[in-house]
PDB file of C-alpha atoms and ligand atoms in Angstrom:
ATOM      1  CA  MET A   1    -120.318 -70.170 -30.062  1.00 94.00           C
ATOM      2  CA  ILE A   2    -120.762 -66.824 -28.583  1.00 97.00           C
ATOM      3  CA  GLN A   3    -123.205 -65.847 -26.008  1.00 98.00           C
ATOM      4  CA  VAL A   4    -123.947 -62.494 -24.914  1.00 98.00           C
ATOM      5  CA  TYR A   5    -124.986 -61.679 -21.585  1.00 98.00           C
ATOM      6  CA  PRO A   6    -126.866 -58.083 -20.520  1.00 98.00           C
ATOM      7  CA  ASP A   7    -124.003 -57.854 -17.796  1.00 98.00           C
ATOM      8  CA  LEU A   8    -120.972 -59.061 -16.147  1.00 98.00           C
ATOM      9  CA  GLU A   9    -123.484 -60.380 -13.367  1.00 98.00           C
ATOM     10  CA  SER A  10    -125.502 -62.419 -15.786  1.00 98.00           C
ATOM     11  CA  LEU A  11    -122.480 -63.759 -17.717  1.00 98.00           C
ATOM     12  CA  SER A  12    -120.747 -64.575 -14.011  1.00 98.00           C
ATOM     13  CA  ARG A  13    -123.916 -66.787 -13.099  1.00 98.00           C
ATOM     14  CA  ALA A  14    -124.012 -68.592 -16.540  1.00 98.00           C
ATOM     15  CA  ALA A  15    -120.306 -69.117 -16.003  1.00 98.00           C
ATOM     16  CA  ALA A  16    -120.696 -70.642 -12.569  1.00 98.00           C
ATOM     17  CA  ALA A  17    -123.902 -72.758 -13.576  1.00 97.00           C
ATOM     18  CA  ARG A  18    -121.512 -74.066 -16.658  1.00 97.00           C
ATOM     19  CA  LEU A  19    -118.597 -75.075 -14.360  1.00 98.00           C
ATOM     20  CA  VAL A  20    -120.728 -76.796 -11.919  1.00 98.00           C
ATOM     21  CA  ARG A  21    -122.734 -78.584 -14.760  1.00 97.00           C
ATOM     22  CA  GLN A  22    -119.319 -79.738 -16.698  1.00 97.00           C
ATOM     23  CA  ALA A  23    -118.150 -80.884 -13.382  1.00 98.00           C
ATOM     24  CA  GLU A  24    -120.973 -82.972 -12.912  1.00 98.00           C
ATOM     25  CA  GLN A  25    -120.882 -84.466 -16.273  1.00 98.00           C
ATOM     26  CA  ALA A  26    -117.340 -85.280 -16.452  1.00 98.00           C
ATOM     27  CA  VAL A  27    -117.074 -86.971 -13.132  1.00 98.00           C
ATOM     28  CA  ALA A  28    -120.283 -89.077 -14.274  1.00 98.00           C
ATOM     29  CA  ALA A  29    -118.434 -90.109 -17.373  1.00 97.00           C
ATOM     30  CA  ARG A  30    -114.770 -90.485 -15.747  1.00 96.00           C
ATOM     31  CA  GLY A  31    -114.781 -90.159 -12.116  1.00 97.00           C
ATOM     32  CA  ARG A  32    -113.047 -86.726 -12.087  1.00 98.00           C
ATOM     33  CA  PHE A  33    -112.945 -83.143 -13.352  1.00 98.00           C
ATOM     34  CA  GLY A  34    -109.777 -81.118 -14.142  1.00 98.00           C
ATOM     35  CA  VAL A  35    -110.141 -77.391 -14.826  1.00 98.00           C
ATOM     36  CA  ALA A  36    -107.581 -74.575 -15.520  1.00 98.00           C
ATOM     37  CA  LEU A  37    -108.611 -71.437 -13.907  1.00 98.00           C
ATOM     38  CA  SER A  38    -108.036 -67.715 -15.244  1.00 97.00           C
ATOM     39  CA  GLY A  39    -106.683 -64.808 -13.703  1.00 92.00           C
ATOM     40  CA  GLY A  40    -107.401 -61.254 -14.098  1.00 92.00           C
ATOM     41  CA  ARG A  41    -110.502 -59.200 -12.907  1.00 95.00           C
ATOM     42  CA  THR A  42    -113.456 -60.964 -14.971  1.00 98.00           C
ATOM     43  CA  PRO A  43    -113.579 -64.217 -13.303  1.00 98.00           C
ATOM     44  CA  ARG A  44    -113.756 -62.652  -9.914  1.00 97.00           C
ATOM     45  CA  ARG A  45    -117.497 -62.944  -9.436  1.00 98.00           C
ATOM     46  CA  THR A  46    -117.634 -66.074 -10.920  1.00 98.00           C
ATOM     47  CA  TYR A  47    -115.540 -67.494  -8.341  1.00 98.00           C
ATOM     48  CA  GLU A  48    -117.172 -65.487  -5.714  1.00 98.00           C
ATOM     49  CA  LEU A  49    -120.512 -67.252  -6.780  1.00 98.00           C
ATOM     50  CA  LEU A  50    -118.736 -70.643  -7.022  1.00 98.00           C
ATOM     51  CA  GLY A  51    -118.071 -70.090  -3.228  1.00 98.00           C
ATOM     52  CA  GLN A  52    -121.734 -69.427  -2.084  1.00 97.00           C
ATOM     53  CA  ALA A  53    -124.813 -71.536  -2.186  1.00 95.00           C
ATOM     54  CA  PRO A  54    -126.333 -72.833  -4.103  1.00 94.00           C
ATOM     55  CA  TRP A  55    -123.263 -73.710  -6.056  1.00 94.00           C
ATOM     56  CA  LYS A  56    -120.705 -74.309  -3.327  1.00 94.00           C
ATOM     57  CA  ASP A  57    -122.933 -77.173  -2.089  1.00 94.00           C
ATOM     58  CA  GLN A  58    -123.475 -78.664  -5.591  1.00 93.00           C
ATOM     59  CA  GLY A  59    -120.320 -79.221  -7.190  1.00 93.00           C
ATOM     60  CA  PRO A  60    -118.802 -82.625  -6.983  1.00 97.00           C
ATOM     61  CA  TRP A  61    -115.798 -80.781  -5.363  1.00 98.00           C
ATOM     62  CA  ASP A  62    -113.753 -84.127  -4.105  1.00 98.00           C
ATOM     63  CA  ARG A  63    -113.498 -85.579  -7.434  1.00 98.00           C
ATOM     64  CA  THR A  64    -112.442 -81.721  -8.747  1.00 98.00           C
ATOM     65  CA  PHE A  65    -108.636 -81.075  -9.849  1.00 98.00           C
ATOM     66  CA  ILE A  66    -107.968 -77.351 -10.527  1.00 98.00           C
ATOM     67  CA  PHE A  67    -104.774 -75.877 -12.468  1.00 98.00           C
ATOM     68  CA  TRP A  68    -104.441 -72.552 -13.481  1.00 97.00           C
ATOM     69  CA  GLY A  69    -103.587 -71.288 -16.933  1.00 98.00           C
ATOM     70  CA  ASP A  70    -101.261 -68.919 -16.103  1.00 96.00           C
ATOM     71  CA  GLU A  71     -99.773 -67.133 -12.925  1.00 94.00           C
ATOM     72  CA  ARG A  72     -97.818 -63.997 -12.296  1.00 91.00           C
ATOM     73  CA  CYS A  73     -94.611 -64.647 -10.190  1.00 90.00           C
ATOM     74  CA  VAL A  74     -95.279 -63.097  -7.162  1.00 87.00           C
ATOM     75  CA  PRO A  75     -95.808 -64.393  -3.777  1.00 82.00           C
ATOM     76  CA  LEU A  76     -98.798 -66.910  -3.272  1.00 80.00           C
ATOM     77  CA  ASN A  77    -100.452 -64.253  -0.659  1.00 84.00           C
ATOM     78  CA  ASP A  78     -99.402 -61.236  -2.929  1.00 87.00           C
ATOM     79  CA  VAL A  79    -103.095 -59.676  -4.226  1.00 87.00           C
ATOM     80  CA  ARG A  80    -101.780 -60.060  -7.946  1.00 87.00           C
ATOM     81  CA  SER A  81    -101.678 -63.696  -7.602  1.00 90.00           C
ATOM     82  CA  ASN A  82    -104.438 -65.655  -9.665  1.00 90.00           C
ATOM     83  CA  ALA A  83    -104.291 -68.773  -7.437  1.00 93.00           C
ATOM     84  CA  ARG A  84    -105.121 -66.282  -4.271  1.00 93.00           C
ATOM     85  CA  LEU A  85    -108.154 -65.072  -5.864  1.00 92.00           C
ATOM     86  CA  ALA A  86    -109.794 -68.131  -6.621  1.00 96.00           C
ATOM     87  CA  ARG A  87    -108.724 -69.364  -3.500  1.00 96.00           C
ATOM     88  CA  GLU A  88    -109.949 -66.709  -0.936  1.00 96.00           C
ATOM     89  CA  LEU A  89    -113.511 -66.297  -3.005  1.00 97.00           C
ATOM     90  CA  TRP A  90    -113.868 -70.112  -3.993  1.00 98.00           C
ATOM     91  CA  LEU A  91    -111.487 -72.662  -3.277  1.00 98.00           C
ATOM     92  CA  ASP A  92    -111.128 -72.158   0.394  1.00 97.00           C
ATOM     93  CA  ARG A  93    -114.960 -72.302   0.938  1.00 97.00           C
ATOM     94  CA  VAL A  94    -115.902 -75.554  -0.816  1.00 97.00           C
ATOM     95  CA  PRO A  95    -114.546 -79.359   0.637  1.00 97.00           C
ATOM     96  CA  ILE A  96    -111.820 -79.488  -2.241  1.00 97.00           C
ATOM     97  CA  PRO A  97    -109.000 -81.732  -1.178  1.00 97.00           C
ATOM     98  CA  ARG A  98    -106.053 -79.300  -0.863  1.00 95.00           C
ATOM     99  CA  SER A  99    -104.097 -81.758  -2.415  1.00 97.00           C
ATOM    100  CA  GLN A 100    -106.167 -81.534  -5.591  1.00 98.00           C
ATOM    101  CA  VAL A 101    -105.460 -77.485  -5.874  1.00 98.00           C
ATOM    102  CA  HIS A 102    -102.294 -77.056  -7.847  1.00 97.00           C
ATOM    103  CA  PRO A 103    -101.211 -73.538  -8.152  1.00 95.00           C
ATOM    104  CA  MET A 104     -98.369 -72.579 -10.345  1.00 94.00           C
ATOM    105  CA  GLU A 105     -95.605 -71.968  -7.663  1.00 89.00           C
ATOM    106  CA  CYS A 106     -93.118 -69.949  -9.482  1.00 86.00           C
ATOM    107  CA  GLY A 107     -91.207 -68.404  -6.651  1.00 77.00           C
ATOM    108  CA  ALA A 108     -87.819 -66.958  -7.980  1.00 75.00           C
ATOM    109  CA  ALA A 109     -87.543 -69.539 -10.670  1.00 88.00           C
ATOM    110  CA  PRO A 110     -89.860 -69.347 -13.372  1.00 91.00           C
ATOM    111  CA  ALA A 111     -88.447 -71.460 -15.951  1.00 94.00           C
ATOM    112  CA  ALA A 112     -87.792 -74.550 -13.527  1.00 95.00           C
ATOM    113  CA  ALA A 113     -91.826 -73.910 -12.242  1.00 95.00           C
ATOM    114  CA  ALA A 114     -92.537 -74.391 -15.837  1.00 97.00           C
ATOM    115  CA  VAL A 115     -90.566 -77.740 -15.851  1.00 96.00           C
ATOM    116  CA  ARG A 116     -92.485 -78.682 -12.907  1.00 96.00           C
ATOM    117  CA  TYR A 117     -95.884 -77.749 -13.554  1.00 97.00           C
ATOM    118  CA  GLU A 118     -95.673 -79.785 -16.830  1.00 97.00           C
ATOM    119  CA  ALA A 119     -94.482 -82.778 -14.835  1.00 97.00           C
ATOM    120  CA  LEU A 120     -97.559 -82.315 -12.807  1.00 97.00           C
ATOM    121  CA  LEU A 121     -99.762 -82.132 -15.521  1.00 98.00           C
ATOM    122  CA  ARG A 122     -98.467 -85.299 -16.922  1.00 97.00           C
ATOM    123  CA  GLU A 123     -98.905 -87.199 -13.933  1.00 97.00           C
ATOM    124  CA  PHE A 124    -102.200 -86.023 -13.802  1.00 98.00           C
ATOM    125  CA  PHE A 125    -103.116 -87.566 -17.244  1.00 97.00           C
ATOM    126  CA  GLY A 126    -101.408 -90.364 -16.505  1.00 96.00           C
ATOM    127  CA  GLY A 127    -100.242 -91.198 -20.123  1.00 90.00           C
ATOM    128  CA  GLY A 128    -103.655 -90.698 -21.300  1.00 90.00           C
ATOM    129  CA  PRO A 129    -104.760 -87.829 -23.433  1.00 92.00           C
ATOM    130  CA  PRO A 130    -103.556 -84.406 -22.108  1.00 95.00           C
ATOM    131  CA  ARG A 131    -107.219 -83.156 -22.117  1.00 97.00           C
ATOM    132  CA  LEU A 132    -108.346 -80.913 -19.579  1.00 98.00           C
ATOM    133  CA  ASP A 133    -112.175 -80.834 -19.150  1.00 98.00           C
ATOM    134  CA  LEU A 134    -112.282 -77.019 -19.044  1.00 98.00           C
ATOM    135  CA  VAL A 135    -110.392 -74.045 -19.316  1.00 98.00           C
ATOM    136  CA  LEU A 136    -111.533 -70.849 -18.574  1.00 98.00           C
ATOM    137  CA  LEU A 137    -109.552 -68.044 -20.231  1.00 98.00           C
ATOM    138  CA  GLY A 138    -109.656 -64.322 -19.998  1.00 98.00           C
ATOM    139  CA  LEU A 139    -109.190 -61.865 -23.083  1.00 98.00           C
ATOM    140  CA  GLY A 140    -106.613 -58.891 -22.476  1.00 97.00           C
ATOM    141  CA  GLU A 141    -107.082 -55.174 -24.414  1.00 98.00           C
ATOM    142  CA  ASP A 142    -103.661 -56.160 -26.350  1.00 97.00           C
ATOM    143  CA  GLY A 143    -105.193 -59.556 -27.480  1.00 98.00           C
ATOM    144  CA  HIS A 144    -103.116 -61.839 -25.001  1.00 97.00           C
ATOM    145  CA  THR A 145    -104.927 -64.854 -23.454  1.00 98.00           C
ATOM    146  CA  ALA A 146    -103.355 -66.863 -20.350  1.00 98.00           C
ATOM    147  CA  SER A 147     -99.648 -65.191 -20.357  1.00 96.00           C
ATOM    148  CA  LEU A 148     -99.235 -65.423 -23.877  1.00 97.00           C
ATOM    149  CA  PHE A 149     -98.459 -61.937 -24.909  1.00 96.00           C
ATOM    150  CA  PRO A 150     -98.303 -60.524 -28.636  1.00 96.00           C
ATOM    151  CA  GLY A 151     -94.957 -60.811 -30.393  1.00 94.00           C
ATOM    152  CA  THR A 152     -93.548 -63.291 -27.291  1.00 94.00           C
ATOM    153  CA  PRO A 153     -91.413 -66.572 -28.487  1.00 95.00           C
ATOM    154  CA  VAL A 154     -94.038 -68.572 -26.402  1.00 96.00           C
ATOM    155  CA  LEU A 155     -96.458 -68.079 -29.091  1.00 97.00           C
ATOM    156  CA  GLN A 156     -94.318 -70.587 -31.325  1.00 97.00           C
ATOM    157  CA  GLU A 157     -94.144 -73.266 -28.862  1.00 97.00           C
ATOM    158  CA  GLN A 158     -95.111 -76.396 -30.417  1.00 96.00           C
ATOM    159  CA  GLN A 159     -93.893 -78.897 -27.778  1.00 96.00           C
ATOM    160  CA  ARG A 160     -93.914 -77.758 -24.135  1.00 97.00           C
ATOM    161  CA  TRP A 161     -96.979 -77.611 -22.258  1.00 98.00           C
ATOM    162  CA  VAL A 162     -96.127 -75.018 -20.069  1.00 98.00           C
ATOM    163  CA  ALA A 163     -93.390 -71.877 -20.283  1.00 97.00           C
ATOM    164  CA  GLN A 164     -92.098 -69.038 -18.589  1.00 95.00           C
ATOM    165  CA  VAL A 165     -92.664 -65.700 -19.967  1.00 94.00           C
ATOM    166  CA  TYR A 166     -91.347 -62.117 -19.157  1.00 90.00           C
ATOM    167  CA  VAL A 167     -93.125 -59.082 -19.904  1.00 82.00           C
ATOM    168  CA  ALA A 168     -91.197 -56.039 -19.423  1.00 79.00           C
ATOM    169  CA  GLU A 169     -94.191 -53.612 -18.933  1.00 76.00           C
ATOM    170  CA  GLN A 170     -95.448 -55.661 -16.014  1.00 71.00           C
ATOM    171  CA  GLU A 171     -91.524 -56.229 -14.357  1.00 74.00           C
ATOM    172  CA  PHE A 172     -92.689 -59.697 -13.436  1.00 83.00           C
ATOM    173  CA  HIS A 173     -92.073 -63.149 -14.768  1.00 92.00           C
ATOM    174  CA  ARG A 174     -95.278 -65.158 -15.666  1.00 94.00           C
ATOM    175  CA  VAL A 175     -95.665 -69.169 -15.957  1.00 96.00           C
ATOM    176  CA  THR A 176     -98.031 -69.998 -18.816  1.00 97.00           C
ATOM    177  CA  LEU A 177     -99.792 -73.325 -20.349  1.00 98.00           C
ATOM    178  CA  THR A 178     -99.256 -72.838 -23.881  1.00 98.00           C
ATOM    179  CA  ALA A 179    -101.579 -73.540 -26.766  1.00 98.00           C
ATOM    180  CA  PRO A 180    -100.514 -77.165 -27.491  1.00 97.00           C
ATOM    181  CA  ILE A 181    -102.106 -78.036 -24.204  1.00 98.00           C
ATOM    182  CA  LEU A 182    -104.921 -75.193 -24.248  1.00 98.00           C
ATOM    183  CA  ASN A 183    -106.038 -77.038 -27.690  1.00 98.00           C
ATOM    184  CA  GLN A 184    -106.393 -80.191 -26.292  1.00 98.00           C
ATOM    185  CA  ALA A 185    -108.887 -79.269 -23.684  1.00 98.00           C
ATOM    186  CA  ALA A 186    -112.836 -80.651 -23.888  1.00 98.00           C
ATOM    187  CA  THR A 187    -114.131 -77.233 -23.465  1.00 98.00           C
ATOM    188  CA  VAL A 188    -112.610 -74.062 -23.704  1.00 98.00           C
ATOM    189  CA  VAL A 189    -114.560 -70.740 -22.086  1.00 98.00           C
ATOM    190  CA  PHE A 190    -113.108 -67.181 -22.405  1.00 98.00           C
ATOM    191  CA  LEU A 191    -115.259 -64.679 -20.334  1.00 98.00           C
ATOM    192  CA  VAL A 192    -114.875 -61.384 -21.682  1.00 98.00           C
ATOM    193  CA  ALA A 193    -116.297 -58.196 -20.081  1.00 98.00           C
ATOM    194  CA  GLY A 194    -116.470 -54.511 -20.615  1.00 98.00           C
ATOM    195  CA  LYS A 195    -116.531 -51.647 -23.282  1.00 98.00           C
ATOM    196  CA  SER A 196    -112.780 -51.722 -23.114  1.00 98.00           C
ATOM    197  CA  LYS A 197    -112.693 -55.134 -24.488  1.00 98.00           C
ATOM    198  CA  ALA A 198    -114.753 -54.299 -27.394  1.00 98.00           C
ATOM    199  CA  ARG A 199    -112.465 -53.263 -30.037  1.00 98.00           C
ATOM    200  CA  VAL A 200    -110.135 -56.299 -29.685  1.00 98.00           C
ATOM    201  CA  LEU A 201    -113.150 -58.768 -29.193  1.00 98.00           C
ATOM    202  CA  ARG A 202    -114.066 -57.754 -32.405  1.00 98.00           C
ATOM    203  CA  GLU A 203    -110.381 -58.114 -34.239  1.00 98.00           C
ATOM    204  CA  VAL A 204    -110.051 -61.755 -32.215  1.00 98.00           C
ATOM    205  CA  LEU A 205    -113.432 -62.651 -33.663  1.00 98.00           C
ATOM    206  CA  HIS A 206    -113.909 -61.390 -36.957  1.00 97.00           C
ATOM    207  CA  GLY A 207    -110.377 -60.092 -38.092  1.00 97.00           C
ATOM    208  CA  ALA A 208    -107.967 -61.482 -40.321  1.00 98.00           C
ATOM    209  CA  TYR A 209    -105.929 -64.237 -38.293  1.00 98.00           C
ATOM    210  CA  ASP A 210    -102.931 -62.826 -36.930  1.00 98.00           C
ATOM    211  CA  PRO A 211    -101.902 -64.685 -33.956  1.00 98.00           C
ATOM    212  CA  GLY A 212     -98.522 -62.634 -33.719  1.00 98.00           C
ATOM    213  CA  ARG A 213    -100.651 -59.689 -32.674  1.00 98.00           C
ATOM    214  CA  LEU A 214    -103.772 -61.266 -31.520  1.00 98.00           C
ATOM    215  CA  PRO A 215    -102.483 -64.532 -29.473  1.00 98.00           C
ATOM    216  CA  ALA A 216    -106.211 -65.541 -28.178  1.00 98.00           C
ATOM    217  CA  GLN A 217    -106.454 -66.646 -32.222  1.00 98.00           C
ATOM    218  CA  LEU A 218    -104.359 -69.069 -31.149  1.00 98.00           C
ATOM    219  CA  ILE A 219    -107.021 -70.960 -28.797  1.00 98.00           C
ATOM    220  CA  ARG A 220    -108.628 -73.308 -31.416  1.00 98.00           C
ATOM    221  CA  PRO A 221    -109.375 -76.743 -29.556  1.00 98.00           C
ATOM    222  CA  GLU A 222    -108.476 -79.725 -31.552  1.00 97.00           C
ATOM    223  CA  ALA A 223    -111.546 -81.541 -30.863  1.00 96.00           C
ATOM    224  CA  GLY A 224    -113.155 -79.670 -28.159  1.00 97.00           C
ATOM    225  CA  GLU A 225    -115.573 -76.925 -27.863  1.00 98.00           C
ATOM    226  CA  LEU A 226    -115.015 -73.197 -27.834  1.00 98.00           C
ATOM    227  CA  HIS A 227    -117.436 -70.573 -25.835  1.00 98.00           C
ATOM    228  CA  TRP A 228    -117.247 -67.030 -25.756  1.00 98.00           C
ATOM    229  CA  LEU A 229    -119.417 -65.809 -23.043  1.00 98.00           C
ATOM    230  CA  VAL A 230    -119.270 -62.120 -23.512  1.00 98.00           C
ATOM    231  CA  ASP A 231    -121.333 -59.147 -21.470  1.00 98.00           C
ATOM    232  CA  ALA A 232    -123.034 -56.609 -23.620  1.00 98.00           C
ATOM    233  CA  ALA A 233    -120.474 -53.837 -23.484  1.00 98.00           C
ATOM    234  CA  ALA A 234    -117.732 -56.225 -24.807  1.00 98.00           C
ATOM    235  CA  ALA A 235    -119.898 -57.634 -28.009  1.00 98.00           C
ATOM    236  CA  ALA A 236    -120.896 -53.707 -29.046  1.00 98.00           C
ATOM    237  CA  GLU A 237    -118.883 -54.055 -32.102  1.00 97.00           C
ATOM    238  CA  LEU A 238    -119.931 -57.515 -32.996  1.00 97.00           C
ATOM    239  CA  LYS A 239    -121.497 -58.142 -36.154  1.00 84.00           C
TER     240      LYS A 239
HETATM  241  C1  6PG B   1    -103.617 -63.022 -16.024  1.00 57.44           C
HETATM  242  C2  6PG B   1    -104.620 -63.546 -16.990  1.00 57.44           C
HETATM  243  C3  6PG B   1    -105.038 -62.722 -18.271  1.00 57.44           C
HETATM  244  C4  6PG B   1    -106.057 -62.384 -18.030  1.00 57.44           C
HETATM  245  C5  6PG B   1    -106.464 -60.965 -18.963  1.00 57.44           C
HETATM  246  C6  6PG B   1    -107.661 -60.391 -18.745  1.00 57.44           C
HETATM  247  O1  6PG B   1    -103.057 -63.526 -15.264  1.00 57.44           O
HETATM  248  O2  6PG B   1    -103.588 -61.810 -16.137  1.00 57.44           O
HETATM  249  O3  6PG B   1    -104.732 -64.984 -16.843  1.00 57.44           O
HETATM  250  O4  6PG B   1    -104.610 -63.742 -19.152  1.00 57.44           O
HETATM  251  O5  6PG B   1    -107.345 -63.268 -18.448  1.00 57.44           O
HETATM  252  O6  6PG B   1    -105.385 -60.258 -18.942  1.00 57.44           O
HETATM  253  O7  6PG B   1    -107.966 -59.979 -17.437  1.00 57.44           O
HETATM  254  P1  6PG B   1    -109.086 -59.176 -16.889  1.00 57.44           P
HETATM  255  O8  6PG B   1    -110.309 -60.128 -16.487  1.00 57.44           O
HETATM  256  O9  6PG B   1    -108.724 -58.585 -16.120  1.00 57.44           O
HETATM  257  O10 6PG B   1    -109.532 -58.207 -17.899  1.00 57.44           O
END
């Protein structure tokens, strides 16, 4: 389902409200809420809103478990760290127990970090279905999502839930959740804003299926919902 908002502010308000609503529903149904966050600039305002009234006082934060969809292998206090962004703007401002916040700490050994993060997820699911309640994702101008970049081997992954990726242009390693685990989620929500995303959004949604070039097309929840929250600028080329 595609929902178009006039601008990033209204999109962010809708995303924050949705996250809190889904958290409440998940806690009511299963006693906890497991969410994987995205990095990048687009969710910045959403996280900021979640760290402010009224949302910061509404979420069932003591029952919320935070994971990340991907991380850049930089120190956790680096400005490029996805975990740092969400922590500063939101997570440090609400009463989520630290033990329930799980950044991908990849340091100098991304392969080992991927193995560790998968083990952490397996422990969280405890042998039950590996179903995150909510996964937030972004869309790159080249069609990537999380750290699933065009033409990279991780796009073929069928087994592992977490993998390391090296993207030469960016000169650092990344750790990412893979399509097999992302597609088990109960709900996946893409946040896409800005006119620089208009062409790729059209291609991902209306173009031929070509996930090697447009990895975001790999995201098709098997038994869950897929929502695209987009602003008018990004939606400009949609039919
Ligand atoms: C990251 C991401 C990545 C991001 C897209 C969109 O760590 O970079 O998680 O997949 O969501 O690149 O980024 P923007 O929101 O900055 O356009």
